[in-house]
Short mmCIF file of C-alpha atoms in Angstrom, two decimals:
data_model
loop_
_atom_site.label_atom_id
_atom_site.label_comp_id
_atom_site.label_asym_id
_atom_site.label_seq_id
_atom_site.Cartn_x
_atom_site.Cartn_y
_atom_site.Cartn_z
CA MET B 1 0.00 -0.02 -0.02
CA ASN B 2 2.70 2.34 1.04
CA GLU B 3 4.92 1.19 -1.89
CA GLN B 4 2.10 2.03 -4.41
CA PHE B 5 1.06 5.53 -2.88
CA PHE B 6 5.19 6.67 -3.40
CA SER B 7 5.35 5.50 -6.64
CA LEU B 8 2.23 7.01 -7.58
CA MET B 9 3.22 10.03 -5.76
CA SER B 10 6.41 9.86 -7.88
CA ILE B 11 4.55 9.32 -11.23
CA ALA B 12 2.62 12.58 -10.18
CA LEU B 13 5.67 14.61 -9.15
CA GLY B 14 7.54 13.41 -12.28
CA ALA B 15 4.60 14.75 -14.41
CA ILE B 16 3.91 18.15 -12.78
CA LEU B 17 7.87 18.98 -12.37
CA VAL B 18 10.27 16.68 -14.05
CA GLY B 19 8.39 16.09 -17.34
CA ASN B 20 5.83 18.80 -17.16
CA VAL B 21 3.41 18.35 -20.34
CA VAL B 22 3.71 21.62 -22.15
CA LEU B 23 7.44 22.73 -21.38
CA THR B 24 9.18 19.51 -21.55
CA GLN B 25 7.33 17.29 -23.68
CA LEU B 26 5.62 20.11 -25.94
CA LEU B 27 2.27 18.84 -25.66
CA GLY B 28 -0.99 21.07 -25.43
CA VAL B 29 1.20 24.28 -26.58
CA GLY B 30 -2.04 25.86 -28.81
CA PRO B 31 -4.44 26.21 -25.49
CA PHE B 32 -1.28 27.28 -23.37
CA LEU B 33 -0.56 30.00 -25.75
CA GLY B 34 -4.53 30.80 -26.76
CA SER B 35 -5.67 31.23 -23.59
CA SER B 36 -3.07 32.48 -21.41
CA GLY B 37 -4.17 36.21 -21.88
CA SER B 38 -5.50 36.95 -18.21
CA LEU B 39 -5.24 35.25 -15.17
CA ARG B 40 -8.82 34.13 -14.91
CA THR B 41 -9.07 32.56 -18.68
CA ALA B 42 -5.52 30.84 -17.79
CA ALA B 43 -6.92 29.24 -14.99
CA ARG B 44 -10.12 27.95 -16.41
CA MET B 45 -8.37 26.69 -19.55
CA GLY B 46 -6.41 25.07 -16.99
CA LEU B 47 -8.87 23.36 -15.26
CA ALA B 48 -10.67 22.29 -18.28
CA VAL B 49 -7.72 20.51 -19.78
CA THR B 50 -7.04 18.67 -16.48
CA LEU B 51 -10.70 17.71 -16.55
CA VAL B 52 -10.78 16.18 -20.13
CA MET B 53 -7.21 14.99 -19.59
CA GLY B 54 -8.37 12.87 -16.37
CA LEU B 55 -11.34 11.68 -18.02
CA THR B 56 -10.34 10.77 -21.48
CA ALA B 57 -7.26 8.77 -19.70
CA ALA B 58 -9.84 6.88 -17.65
CA ALA B 59 -11.99 5.95 -20.83
CA CYS B 60 -9.50 4.98 -22.82
CA TRP B 61 -8.05 2.72 -20.49
CA PRO B 62 -10.95 0.30 -20.74
CA ILE B 63 -11.20 0.40 -24.32
CA ASN B 64 -7.69 -0.34 -25.19
CA ALA B 65 -7.45 -3.13 -22.47
CA TYR B 66 -10.86 -4.47 -23.15
CA LEU B 67 -11.98 -3.98 -26.82
CA LEU B 68 -8.61 -3.16 -28.84
CA LEU B 69 -6.05 -5.29 -27.47
CA PRO B 70 -7.90 -8.76 -27.28
CA ASN B 71 -9.23 -8.11 -30.98
CA GLY B 72 -6.09 -7.48 -32.20
CA LEU B 73 -6.91 -3.84 -33.43
CA LYS B 74 -3.59 -1.91 -32.31
CA HIS B 75 -3.57 -0.22 -35.44
CA ILE B 76 -6.66 2.02 -35.23
CA GLU B 77 -5.92 2.64 -31.50
CA THR B 78 -5.13 6.65 -32.14
CA ALA B 79 -8.43 6.95 -34.07
CA ALA B 80 -10.46 5.19 -31.53
CA PHE B 81 -8.84 7.14 -28.80
CA LEU B 82 -9.38 10.62 -30.63
CA LEU B 83 -13.11 9.79 -31.39
CA THR B 84 -13.56 8.73 -27.58
CA ALA B 85 -11.95 11.97 -26.67
CA VAL B 86 -14.04 14.17 -29.27
CA LEU B 87 -17.32 12.59 -27.89
CA LEU B 88 -16.42 12.73 -24.50
CA VAL B 89 -15.98 16.40 -24.65
CA GLU B 90 -18.90 17.06 -26.55
CA LEU B 91 -20.74 15.47 -23.56
CA LEU B 92 -18.89 17.31 -21.18
CA ASP B 93 -19.63 20.33 -23.02
CA LEU B 94 -23.47 19.84 -23.04
CA LEU B 95 -23.37 19.09 -19.56
CA VAL B 96 -21.70 22.29 -18.46
CA LYS B 97 -23.65 24.47 -20.79
CA THR B 98 -26.84 22.88 -18.89
CA LEU B 99 -25.32 23.39 -15.49
CA SER B 100 -23.52 26.92 -15.52
CA ARG B 101 -25.55 29.67 -14.96
CA SER B 102 -24.22 31.85 -17.98
CA GLY B 103 -25.06 29.22 -20.38
CA LYS B 104 -21.50 28.80 -21.72
CA GLY B 105 -19.56 25.60 -22.69
CA LEU B 106 -16.27 24.75 -21.84
CA PRO B 107 -13.60 27.58 -22.47
CA GLY B 108 -11.99 27.39 -25.92
CA GLY B 109 -14.81 25.31 -27.46
CA ALA B 110 -15.31 21.42 -27.42
CA LEU B 111 -13.39 20.62 -30.47
CA PRO B 112 -9.57 22.01 -29.73
CA LEU B 113 -9.76 20.70 -26.16
CA ALA B 114 -10.90 17.23 -27.03
CA ALA B 115 -8.20 17.22 -29.90
CA ASN B 116 -5.47 19.11 -28.49
CA CYS B 117 -2.05 16.68 -28.23
CA ALA B 118 -2.11 16.43 -24.75
CA ALA B 119 -4.94 14.62 -23.90
CA LEU B 120 -4.49 12.03 -26.70
CA GLY B 121 -0.56 12.40 -26.32
CA VAL B 122 -0.81 11.05 -22.61
CA VAL B 123 -3.28 8.44 -23.29
CA LEU B 124 -0.89 7.38 -26.07
CA GLN B 125 2.09 7.11 -23.51
CA ASN B 126 -0.06 5.44 -21.00
CA VAL B 127 -0.46 2.86 -23.94
CA GLN B 128 3.08 2.38 -24.80
CA ASN B 129 4.58 2.05 -21.09
CA GLY B 130 1.51 -0.55 -20.57
CA SER B 131 0.56 1.34 -17.40
CA GLY B 132 -2.48 -0.24 -15.08
CA PHE B 133 -5.72 1.83 -14.55
CA LEU B 134 -4.56 3.92 -11.81
CA GLU B 135 -1.44 4.81 -12.63
CA SER B 136 -2.72 6.00 -16.28
CA LEU B 137 -5.21 8.28 -14.42
CA VAL B 138 -2.77 9.97 -11.86
CA TYR B 139 -0.30 10.40 -14.86
CA ALA B 140 -3.08 11.94 -16.64
CA LEU B 141 -4.60 14.12 -13.86
CA ALA B 142 -1.05 15.02 -12.53
CA GLY B 143 -0.02 16.07 -16.22
CA GLY B 144 -3.27 18.35 -16.34
CA LEU B 145 -2.26 19.67 -13.16
CA GLY B 146 1.24 20.56 -14.36
CA PHE B 147 -0.33 22.16 -17.36
CA LEU B 148 -2.45 24.19 -14.99
CA LEU B 149 0.76 25.38 -12.49
CA VAL B 150 2.58 26.71 -16.02
CA ILE B 151 -0.49 28.25 -17.80
CA VAL B 152 -0.87 30.32 -14.74
CA LEU B 153 2.35 31.32 -13.91
CA PHE B 154 2.48 32.04 -17.66
CA ALA B 155 -0.31 34.37 -17.90
CA GLY B 156 1.38 36.07 -14.89
CA LEU B 157 3.95 36.94 -16.93
CA ARG B 158 2.13 37.68 -20.04
CA GLU B 159 0.14 40.29 -18.26
CA ARG B 160 3.43 42.02 -17.69
CA LEU B 161 4.39 41.61 -21.46
CA GLU B 162 1.41 43.86 -22.40
CA PHE B 163 3.57 47.13 -21.66
CA ALA B 164 7.06 45.72 -22.86
CA ASP B 165 8.76 47.81 -25.62
CA CYS B 166 9.50 45.59 -28.27
CA PRO B 167 9.70 45.19 -32.35
CA GLN B 168 6.26 45.73 -34.09
CA SER B 169 6.45 41.80 -35.63
CA PHE B 170 7.42 40.57 -32.47
CA ARG B 171 4.24 41.78 -30.47
CA GLY B 172 1.36 39.07 -29.53
CA VAL B 173 2.49 35.49 -30.16
CA PRO B 174 6.34 35.70 -31.06
CA LEU B 175 6.93 37.53 -27.64
CA ALA B 176 4.95 34.89 -25.93
CA LEU B 177 6.76 32.04 -27.60
CA VAL B 178 10.20 33.48 -26.43
CA THR B 179 8.67 33.93 -22.84
CA ALA B 180 7.64 30.35 -22.67
CA GLY B 181 11.04 29.08 -23.75
CA LEU B 182 12.63 31.25 -21.17
CA MET B 183 10.25 29.49 -18.87
CA ALA B 184 11.08 25.88 -20.43
CA LEU B 185 14.82 26.80 -19.59
CA CYS B 186 13.66 27.25 -15.91
CA PHE B 187 11.94 24.08 -15.97
CA THR B 188 14.81 22.00 -17.43
CA GLY B 189 16.37 22.91 -13.65
CA PHE B 190 13.86 20.28 -12.23
CA SER B 191 15.43 17.39 -14.93
CA ASN B 192 17.25 16.02 -12.36
CA LEU B 193 14.77 15.97 -9.24
CA SER B 194 13.83 12.77 -7.42
CA VAL B 195 11.82 13.05 -4.51
CA PHE B 196 10.94 9.41 -3.76
CA GLY B 197 13.99 7.44 -5.24
CA MET E 1 -13.25 32.99 -54.39
CA ASN E 2 -9.86 34.31 -56.08
CA ILE E 3 -6.90 31.63 -55.85
CA GLY E 4 -4.43 34.13 -54.94
CA LYS E 5 -6.16 35.97 -51.90
CA GLN E 6 -6.76 32.00 -50.81
CA MET E 7 -3.41 31.57 -51.02
CA LYS E 8 -2.32 34.41 -49.17
CA ARG E 9 -4.80 33.34 -46.33
CA GLY E 10 -3.42 30.10 -46.07
CA LEU E 11 0.17 30.96 -46.01
CA LEU E 12 0.40 34.39 -44.17
CA THR E 13 -2.66 36.25 -42.97
CA GLU E 14 -4.62 32.71 -41.42
CA ASN E 15 -1.54 30.65 -41.46
CA PRO E 16 -2.80 27.84 -39.13
CA ALA E 17 0.49 27.43 -37.56
CA ALA E 18 1.38 31.04 -36.92
CA VAL E 19 -1.84 32.85 -36.79
CA GLY E 20 -4.65 29.81 -35.64
CA LEU E 21 -1.80 28.75 -33.04
CA LEU E 22 -2.69 25.07 -34.31
CA GLY E 23 -0.70 22.21 -33.97
CA LEU E 24 2.25 24.05 -32.19
CA SER E 25 3.14 21.42 -29.65
CA THR E 26 3.65 19.24 -33.01
CA ALA E 27 5.59 22.35 -34.75
CA LEU E 28 7.80 22.34 -31.71
CA ALA E 29 8.64 18.78 -31.03
CA VAL E 30 9.48 17.43 -34.58
CA THR E 31 11.43 20.30 -35.85
CA THR E 32 14.69 19.35 -34.52
CA SER E 33 15.90 18.91 -37.99
CA LEU E 34 14.72 19.76 -41.63
CA SER E 35 14.01 16.10 -42.18
CA GLY E 36 11.69 15.96 -39.24
CA GLY E 37 9.79 19.26 -40.19
CA LEU E 38 9.71 18.36 -43.76
CA GLY E 39 8.54 14.87 -43.21
CA LEU E 40 5.66 15.57 -40.94
CA GLY E 41 4.37 18.96 -42.78
CA LEU E 42 4.10 16.63 -45.81
CA CYS E 43 2.12 14.00 -44.18
CA ALA E 44 -0.23 16.85 -42.59
CA LEU E 45 -0.16 18.32 -46.13
CA ALA E 46 -1.23 15.25 -47.99
CA VAL E 47 -4.18 14.66 -45.02
CA LEU E 48 -5.52 17.87 -45.48
CA VAL E 49 -5.88 17.96 -49.18
CA LEU E 50 -7.38 14.12 -48.95
CA SER E 51 -9.43 14.85 -45.76
CA ASN E 52 -10.87 18.25 -47.58
CA THR E 53 -11.73 16.60 -50.59
CA ILE E 54 -13.55 13.31 -49.25
CA LEU E 55 -15.49 15.52 -46.70
CA SER E 56 -16.68 18.01 -48.99
CA ALA E 57 -17.84 15.35 -51.33
CA LEU E 58 -19.45 13.63 -48.88
CA GLY E 59 -21.28 16.60 -47.15
CA PRO E 60 -24.33 16.87 -48.79
CA TYR E 61 -25.06 13.07 -47.65
CA LEU E 62 -24.16 13.04 -44.18
CA PRO E 63 -26.96 14.43 -41.55
CA LYS E 64 -26.12 17.46 -40.04
CA GLY E 65 -25.60 16.15 -36.56
CA THR E 66 -22.80 13.71 -37.53
CA HIS E 67 -20.73 16.45 -39.40
CA THR E 68 -18.18 16.60 -36.40
CA VAL E 69 -17.85 13.05 -35.87
CA SER E 70 -17.61 11.93 -39.64
CA ALA E 71 -14.76 14.67 -40.02
CA VAL E 72 -12.85 13.29 -37.17
CA ILE E 73 -13.07 9.69 -38.31
CA ILE E 74 -12.23 10.54 -41.71
CA THR E 75 -9.28 12.77 -41.05
CA ALA E 76 -8.18 10.25 -38.04
CA THR E 77 -8.40 7.23 -40.75
CA LEU E 78 -6.11 9.13 -43.38
CA SER E 79 -3.70 10.35 -40.52
CA GLY E 80 -3.53 6.61 -39.25
CA VAL E 81 -2.53 5.31 -43.12
CA ALA E 82 -0.04 8.06 -42.90
CA ASP E 83 1.26 6.98 -40.11
CA LEU E 84 1.60 3.24 -41.34
CA VAL E 85 3.04 4.54 -44.50
CA VAL E 86 5.85 6.35 -42.79
CA GLN E 87 6.33 3.55 -40.47
CA ALA E 88 6.85 1.16 -43.29
CA PHE E 89 8.66 3.06 -45.80
CA LEU E 90 10.71 5.72 -43.65
CA PRO E 91 11.06 3.47 -40.48
CA SER E 92 14.09 6.12 -39.24
CA LEU E 93 11.71 9.32 -39.80
CA ALA E 94 8.97 7.44 -37.56
CA GLY E 95 11.68 6.81 -35.07
CA ASP E 96 12.70 10.53 -35.34
CA LEU E 97 8.98 11.28 -35.03
CA GLY E 98 8.14 9.07 -32.38
CA LEU E 99 4.70 10.11 -30.41
CA TYR E 100 3.95 13.11 -32.76
CA LEU E 101 3.26 10.71 -35.88
CA PRO E 102 -0.03 9.23 -34.29
CA LEU E 103 -0.42 12.44 -32.92
CA LEU E 104 -1.05 13.57 -36.58
CA ALA E 105 -4.59 12.87 -36.22
CA ALA E 106 -5.24 15.22 -33.51
CA THR E 107 -3.28 17.82 -35.19
CA CYS E 108 -5.03 17.19 -38.69
CA VAL E 109 -8.32 17.28 -37.02
CA LEU E 110 -7.45 20.85 -35.72
CA LEU E 111 -6.01 21.77 -38.97
CA ASN E 112 -8.94 21.03 -40.95
CA GLY E 113 -11.09 22.63 -38.19
CA ALA E 114 -13.50 19.37 -38.17
CA GLY E 115 -14.23 19.95 -42.13
CA ALA E 116 -15.81 23.72 -41.24
CA PHE E 117 -14.68 24.55 -44.47
CA ALA E 118 -15.47 21.38 -46.43
CA TYR E 119 -18.82 21.42 -45.72
CA ALA E 120 -19.57 24.90 -46.77
CA ASN E 121 -17.77 24.71 -50.16
CA THR E 122 -17.14 22.75 -53.46
CA VAL E 123 -14.62 20.04 -53.52
CA ALA E 124 -12.43 22.11 -55.67
CA LEU E 125 -12.10 24.75 -53.54
CA SER E 126 -11.81 22.78 -50.39
CA ALA E 127 -8.82 20.51 -51.91
CA LEU E 128 -7.35 24.00 -52.38
CA GLU E 129 -7.88 25.15 -49.17
CA GLY E 130 -6.15 22.04 -47.81
CA LEU E 131 -3.55 22.58 -49.90
CA PHE E 132 -2.74 26.04 -49.13
CA ARG E 133 -3.28 25.39 -45.36
CA GLY E 134 -1.07 22.76 -45.06
CA LEU E 135 1.44 24.36 -47.32
CA GLY E 136 1.21 27.37 -44.71
CA TYR E 137 1.74 24.59 -41.76
CA ALA E 138 4.71 22.53 -43.72
CA LEU E 139 6.43 25.86 -44.61
CA VAL E 140 6.56 26.94 -40.88
CA LEU E 141 7.78 23.49 -39.49
CA ILE E 142 10.44 23.53 -42.53
CA LEU E 143 11.53 26.88 -41.59
CA THR E 144 11.79 26.18 -38.10
CA GLY E 145 13.42 23.24 -38.54
CA ILE E 146 16.41 24.67 -40.79
CA ILE E 147 16.66 27.20 -38.06
CA ARG E 148 17.40 24.68 -35.08
CA GLU E 149 19.34 22.19 -37.13
CA LEU E 150 21.73 25.24 -38.26
CA LEU E 151 22.01 26.79 -35.01
CA GLY E 152 21.83 23.43 -32.89
CA LYS E 153 23.59 21.22 -34.74
CA GLY E 154 25.87 23.46 -37.31
CA SER E 155 24.59 21.23 -40.34
CA PHE E 156 21.89 21.63 -43.18
CA GLY E 157 19.75 18.70 -44.02
CA GLU E 158 20.82 15.62 -41.96
CA GLY E 159 19.26 12.51 -42.77
CA LEU E 160 18.14 14.17 -46.42
CA LEU E 161 21.16 15.21 -48.18
CA ASN E 162 24.64 14.15 -49.03
CA GLY E 163 23.73 10.36 -48.33
CA GLY E 164 22.21 11.09 -45.02
CA ARG E 165 25.10 12.91 -43.68
CA GLY E 166 23.82 16.45 -44.57
CA LEU E 167 25.88 19.49 -45.38
CA ARG E 168 28.04 20.60 -42.61
CA VAL E 169 28.08 24.41 -42.30
CA PHE E 170 30.27 24.91 -39.14
CA PRO E 171 31.91 22.27 -37.04
CA ALA E 172 29.96 20.64 -34.33
CA ARG E 173 31.32 21.98 -31.58
CA PHE E 174 30.78 25.25 -32.13
CA ALA E 175 26.87 24.43 -32.32
CA ALA E 176 24.39 25.90 -29.66
CA GLY E 177 23.19 22.67 -28.02
CA GLY E 178 20.05 24.41 -26.57
CA MET E 179 18.54 24.70 -30.24
CA VAL E 180 17.77 21.39 -30.24
CA HIS E 181 15.94 21.47 -26.77
CA PRO E 182 12.51 22.87 -26.02
CA VAL E 183 13.81 26.11 -25.33
CA GLY E 184 15.49 26.21 -28.70
CA GLY E 185 12.22 25.10 -30.48
CA PHE E 186 10.15 28.34 -28.77
CA LEU E 187 12.68 30.32 -29.87
CA ALA E 188 13.16 29.26 -33.38
CA LEU E 189 9.08 29.55 -33.78
CA ALA E 190 9.12 32.80 -32.21
CA CYS E 191 11.63 34.02 -34.99
CA VAL E 192 9.26 32.15 -37.71
CA VAL E 193 6.05 33.34 -36.21
CA ALA E 194 7.41 36.96 -36.45
CA LEU E 195 8.40 36.49 -39.72
CA VAL E 196 5.13 35.72 -40.75
CA GLN E 197 3.28 38.51 -38.86
CA PHE E 198 6.14 40.96 -40.60
CA LEU E 199 5.00 39.58 -44.04
CA SER E 200 1.15 39.80 -43.41
CA ALA E 201 1.55 43.39 -42.09
CA ARG E 202 3.10 44.56 -45.21
CA ARG E 203 0.99 46.14 -47.98
CA PRO E 204 2.62 46.23 -51.38
CA GLY E 205 3.81 49.65 -52.37
CA LYS E 206 2.51 51.42 -48.85
CA ARG E 207 4.18 50.88 -45.71
CA LYS E 208 1.89 50.48 -42.66
CA GLU E 209 2.29 53.20 -40.37
CA GLY E 210 4.03 52.18 -37.28
CA THR E 211 2.67 52.79 -34.16
CA LYS E 212 4.46 53.99 -31.36
CA GLY E 213 6.42 51.65 -29.06
#
């Protein structure tokens, strides 16, 4: 029990700091740059991505283990996972639209959230590593939390960048990319971190 | 719609990667060399042209509610085919691309907007749209790949030219190793996006008035 807890903690810390989804593995950079204009939108986006990643990983694991692997359908796994993600997120979007008082759906729209590389990439990594259900789920949720951490930090930086004096062509996205690059450089500092051995 | 305008939209003013911020994860991850950027760019181009053509031809026969799902299935299937073709004929490229080769499915669904353009337009126009958007995406990947390979390894076209050894521009020990890491990806892509913004803002014959700062 204790051992399993530590191994899950080490997976989680690894996914948040050492192998951060956005800055180290370069997954989900689109929503990272697109929704980091203010702290509020960034936090909403980060939470939505965490939810989507967790749900997708939880849904794709049984599909892979009980449907694809026993029937020798490995070659269509990507298509199957992507379709699962899209259907799940459309459902989630409907649910959020019905429940929220403002009537708004998920931030950024259902399709970009579902088809972002972070959700699908983490599922594919889980399959490649042959992880169990709990490990897959923890890895995906921790990946989402890593995304949340980085996008909130990044939004804080970007609010300051509004006033930066830079060449006209570098305004907006290019300057954000340079900032993200410097953040990625900082995160390489975590690369040798090992807390639980 | 006039073809020149459509081309300018796909390549510059509405470039899917630089302006639409689509498929950036892949654009950053595979561009450590020209061969990676070129390979994935061409795969995306082929999938976009084919998927746009098929979707716009099928569009009138599909019930309205199934549009998104059909687009996802068709695009993901075509990407799967591209994935298998690359694995079969270019195994070394498939090794370099790694996880991002299957992720082509997600990238291409975003790049063709789940058929938003294809369902609303004729087959020829949709094929052209796929061609120009694919070219725009591929160009960003190729440029980023060239910059990163040149600065990060000091070579040009490794794995492609000169029997796979590439052209040596300067000795490898002077290369900035960071350029092949994620940091370099962000920096090189920033320069390419800035170039696209510069070219889109430029008007032939008349300079746009620079704002202060």
